[in-house]
Short mmCIF file of C-alpha atoms in Angstrom, two decimals:
data_model
loop_
_atom_site.label_atom_id
_atom_site.label_comp_id
_atom_site.label_asym_id
_atom_site.label_seq_id
_atom_site.Cartn_x
_atom_site.Cartn_y
_atom_site.Cartn_z
CA MET A 1 99.68 83.49 96.54
CA GLN A 2 99.74 86.29 99.06
CA LEU A 3 103.02 87.46 100.49
CA SER A 4 102.64 87.99 104.20
CA SER A 5 104.51 90.55 106.22
CA GLY A 6 105.61 88.10 108.92
CA HIS A 7 109.29 88.97 108.63
CA GLY A 8 109.92 88.95 112.38
CA TYR A 9 109.94 92.70 112.94
CA SER A 10 109.22 93.44 116.55
CA ARG A 11 108.63 97.10 115.73
CA LEU A 12 105.45 97.35 113.72
CA SER A 13 105.83 101.13 113.88
CA ASN A 14 108.73 100.98 111.37
CA LEU A 15 106.47 99.26 108.84
CA GLN A 16 103.67 101.72 109.48
CA GLU A 17 106.01 104.72 109.25
CA LEU A 18 107.42 103.51 105.93
CA LEU A 19 103.92 102.85 104.59
CA ALA A 20 102.83 106.38 105.57
CA VAL A 21 105.76 107.83 103.59
CA ILE A 22 104.88 105.64 100.59
CA LEU A 23 101.27 106.88 100.71
CA SER A 24 102.48 110.49 100.64
CA CYS A 25 104.29 109.91 97.32
CA SER A 26 102.77 110.42 93.88
CA PRO A 27 101.19 107.51 91.96
CA VAL A 28 103.99 107.72 89.35
CA PHE A 29 106.64 107.45 92.08
CA PHE A 30 104.78 104.50 93.62
CA GLU A 31 104.73 102.65 90.28
CA GLN A 32 108.51 103.12 89.99
CA LEU A 33 108.96 102.04 93.61
CA VAL A 34 107.30 98.67 93.01
CA VAL A 35 109.56 98.06 89.99
CA ASP A 36 112.56 99.00 92.14
CA VAL A 37 111.52 96.55 94.88
CA LEU A 38 111.38 93.67 92.42
CA VAL A 39 114.74 94.61 90.91
CA LYS A 40 116.26 94.76 94.43
CA MET A 41 114.84 91.27 95.02
CA GLY A 42 116.98 90.03 92.14
CA TYR A 43 114.63 89.95 89.18
CA GLY A 44 115.97 90.94 85.80
CA GLY A 45 119.44 91.76 84.63
CA SER A 46 121.23 95.05 85.03
CA ARG A 47 119.17 97.86 86.53
CA ARG A 48 118.84 99.58 83.16
CA ASP A 49 116.99 96.73 81.50
CA ALA A 50 115.59 94.75 84.43
CA GLY A 51 112.26 96.47 84.62
CA GLU A 52 110.34 99.51 83.58
CA ARG A 53 107.36 101.51 84.72
CA ILE A 54 104.82 101.80 81.93
CA GLY A 55 101.76 102.98 83.84
CA GLN A 56 99.87 105.83 82.22
CA THR A 57 96.41 106.61 80.96
CA GLY A 58 95.35 103.75 78.72
CA ASP A 59 98.04 101.37 79.97
CA GLY A 60 95.61 98.46 79.78
CA GLY A 61 95.88 97.72 83.50
CA ILE A 62 99.64 97.10 83.47
CA ASP A 63 101.82 99.51 85.48
CA GLY A 64 105.18 97.84 85.03
CA ILE A 65 107.06 95.04 83.36
CA ILE A 66 110.02 93.18 84.80
CA LYS A 67 112.17 90.36 83.52
CA GLU A 68 111.96 87.26 85.67
CA ASP A 69 115.60 86.40 85.09
CA ARG A 70 118.78 87.91 83.68
CA LEU A 71 118.17 86.39 80.26
CA GLY A 72 114.65 87.75 80.00
CA LEU A 73 113.18 84.30 79.34
CA ASP A 74 109.91 85.28 81.00
CA THR A 75 108.23 88.55 81.85
CA ILE A 76 106.29 89.49 84.97
CA PHE A 77 103.62 92.16 84.68
CA ILE A 78 102.93 94.48 87.59
CA GLN A 79 99.84 96.30 88.85
CA ALA A 80 100.45 98.96 91.50
CA LYS A 81 97.58 100.43 93.53
CA ARG A 82 98.30 103.20 96.01
CA TRP A 83 95.04 102.80 97.90
CA GLN A 84 93.64 103.27 101.37
CA GLY A 85 90.70 100.80 101.10
CA SER A 86 90.92 97.05 100.57
CA VAL A 87 91.46 95.70 97.08
CA GLY A 88 88.66 93.34 96.14
CA ARG A 89 88.17 90.51 93.70
CA PRO A 90 86.95 92.76 90.83
CA GLU A 91 90.32 94.57 90.73
CA ILE A 92 92.20 91.26 90.66
CA GLN A 93 89.91 90.02 87.87
CA LYS A 94 90.63 93.18 85.83
CA PHE A 95 94.37 92.60 86.30
CA VAL A 96 94.06 88.95 85.24
CA GLY A 97 92.17 90.12 82.14
CA ALA A 98 94.99 92.57 81.37
CA LEU A 99 97.49 89.72 81.79
CA GLN A 100 95.55 87.55 79.38
CA GLY A 101 95.50 90.43 76.89
CA GLN A 102 99.31 90.36 77.02
CA ARG A 103 99.42 86.53 76.88
CA ALA A 104 101.15 86.70 80.23
CA ARG A 105 101.29 83.86 82.72
CA LYS A 106 102.61 85.74 85.74
CA GLY A 107 101.75 88.94 87.54
CA VAL A 108 102.36 90.79 90.77
CA PHE A 109 99.66 92.98 92.27
CA ILE A 110 101.08 95.36 94.87
CA THR A 111 98.96 97.68 96.98
CA THR A 112 99.53 100.03 99.88
CA SER A 113 96.35 98.70 101.48
CA THR A 114 95.11 95.15 102.00
CA PHE A 115 93.29 92.49 99.97
CA THR A 116 89.84 91.16 100.76
CA ALA A 117 89.50 87.47 101.57
CA ASP A 118 87.57 87.03 98.30
CA ALA A 119 90.44 88.58 96.31
CA ILE A 120 93.00 86.32 98.00
CA ASP A 121 90.84 83.24 97.40
CA TYR A 122 90.32 84.14 93.74
CA ALA A 123 94.04 84.69 93.11
CA SER A 124 94.81 81.29 94.66
CA ARG A 125 92.37 79.41 92.38
CA ILE A 126 93.20 80.72 88.92
CA ASP A 127 95.64 79.26 86.39
CA THR A 128 97.47 82.57 85.93
CA LYS A 129 100.06 83.01 88.67
CA VAL A 130 99.27 86.24 90.52
CA VAL A 131 101.22 87.17 93.65
CA LEU A 132 99.48 89.63 95.98
CA ILE A 133 101.64 91.96 98.09
CA ASP A 134 99.87 94.19 100.61
CA GLY A 135 101.19 97.40 102.16
CA ARG A 136 102.75 95.80 105.22
CA ALA A 137 104.49 93.14 103.12
CA LEU A 138 105.72 95.83 100.73
CA SER A 139 107.18 97.82 103.63
CA ALA A 140 108.84 94.67 105.01
CA LEU A 141 110.38 93.89 101.61
CA MET A 142 111.72 97.43 101.37
CA ILE A 143 113.37 97.02 104.77
CA ASP A 144 114.73 93.55 103.91
CA PHE A 145 116.26 94.79 100.65
CA ASP A 146 117.39 98.23 101.90
CA LEU A 147 115.16 100.26 99.59
CA GLY A 148 114.11 103.66 100.89
CA VAL A 149 115.61 102.98 104.32
CA SER A 150 119.00 103.44 105.92
CA ALA A 151 120.58 102.09 109.08
CA SER A 152 120.30 104.48 112.01
CA ALA A 153 122.44 102.45 114.41
CA SER A 154 124.47 99.27 114.48
CA TYR A 155 126.59 97.42 116.98
CA VAL A 156 129.07 94.58 116.99
CA VAL A 157 129.01 91.79 119.54
CA LYS A 158 132.48 90.33 120.24
CA ARG A 159 133.19 86.77 121.30
CA VAL A 160 136.37 84.93 122.11
CA ASP A 161 137.93 83.35 119.02
CA SER A 162 138.93 79.94 120.38
CA ASP A 163 140.75 79.07 117.12
CA TYR A 164 143.27 81.81 117.85
CA PHE A 165 144.17 80.31 121.20
CA GLU A 166 144.72 76.76 119.97
CA GLU A 167 148.34 75.71 120.46
CA GLY A 168 149.92 73.04 118.50
#
């Protein structure tokens, strides 16, 4: 499954600006960011134990682990790639191999770039559930869940409250 970035934003520049800031961050920060996004989306329990970044040299292709629910009944493994070029099928296959090494059934592969058509097709045909999130979709999720963004303006539209004027 690939998560698309069709969240109805009329200003593509906001997504691109956020993605540019993400790309300027360190790989370690990016790995923590993807864990934070999933926690903001409601995975896991309290923030302390919901997820953790484990990426390091020799991490076996797993950059983070997050509990799927508050009870920790299932675990989702994360791969985070802060890339400029498209992620191809070989990278997805390596991630699936890392998942199998952990006896995992679910994974999320998040990149700052895009996925090739071959990578998307492969992820859709395997038994292991792998969700692909590209850079634009990541930026849209961050905006949706108020991570790394803040409101710069807001306004209230007033309407007549007809209930108030009911007599009787």
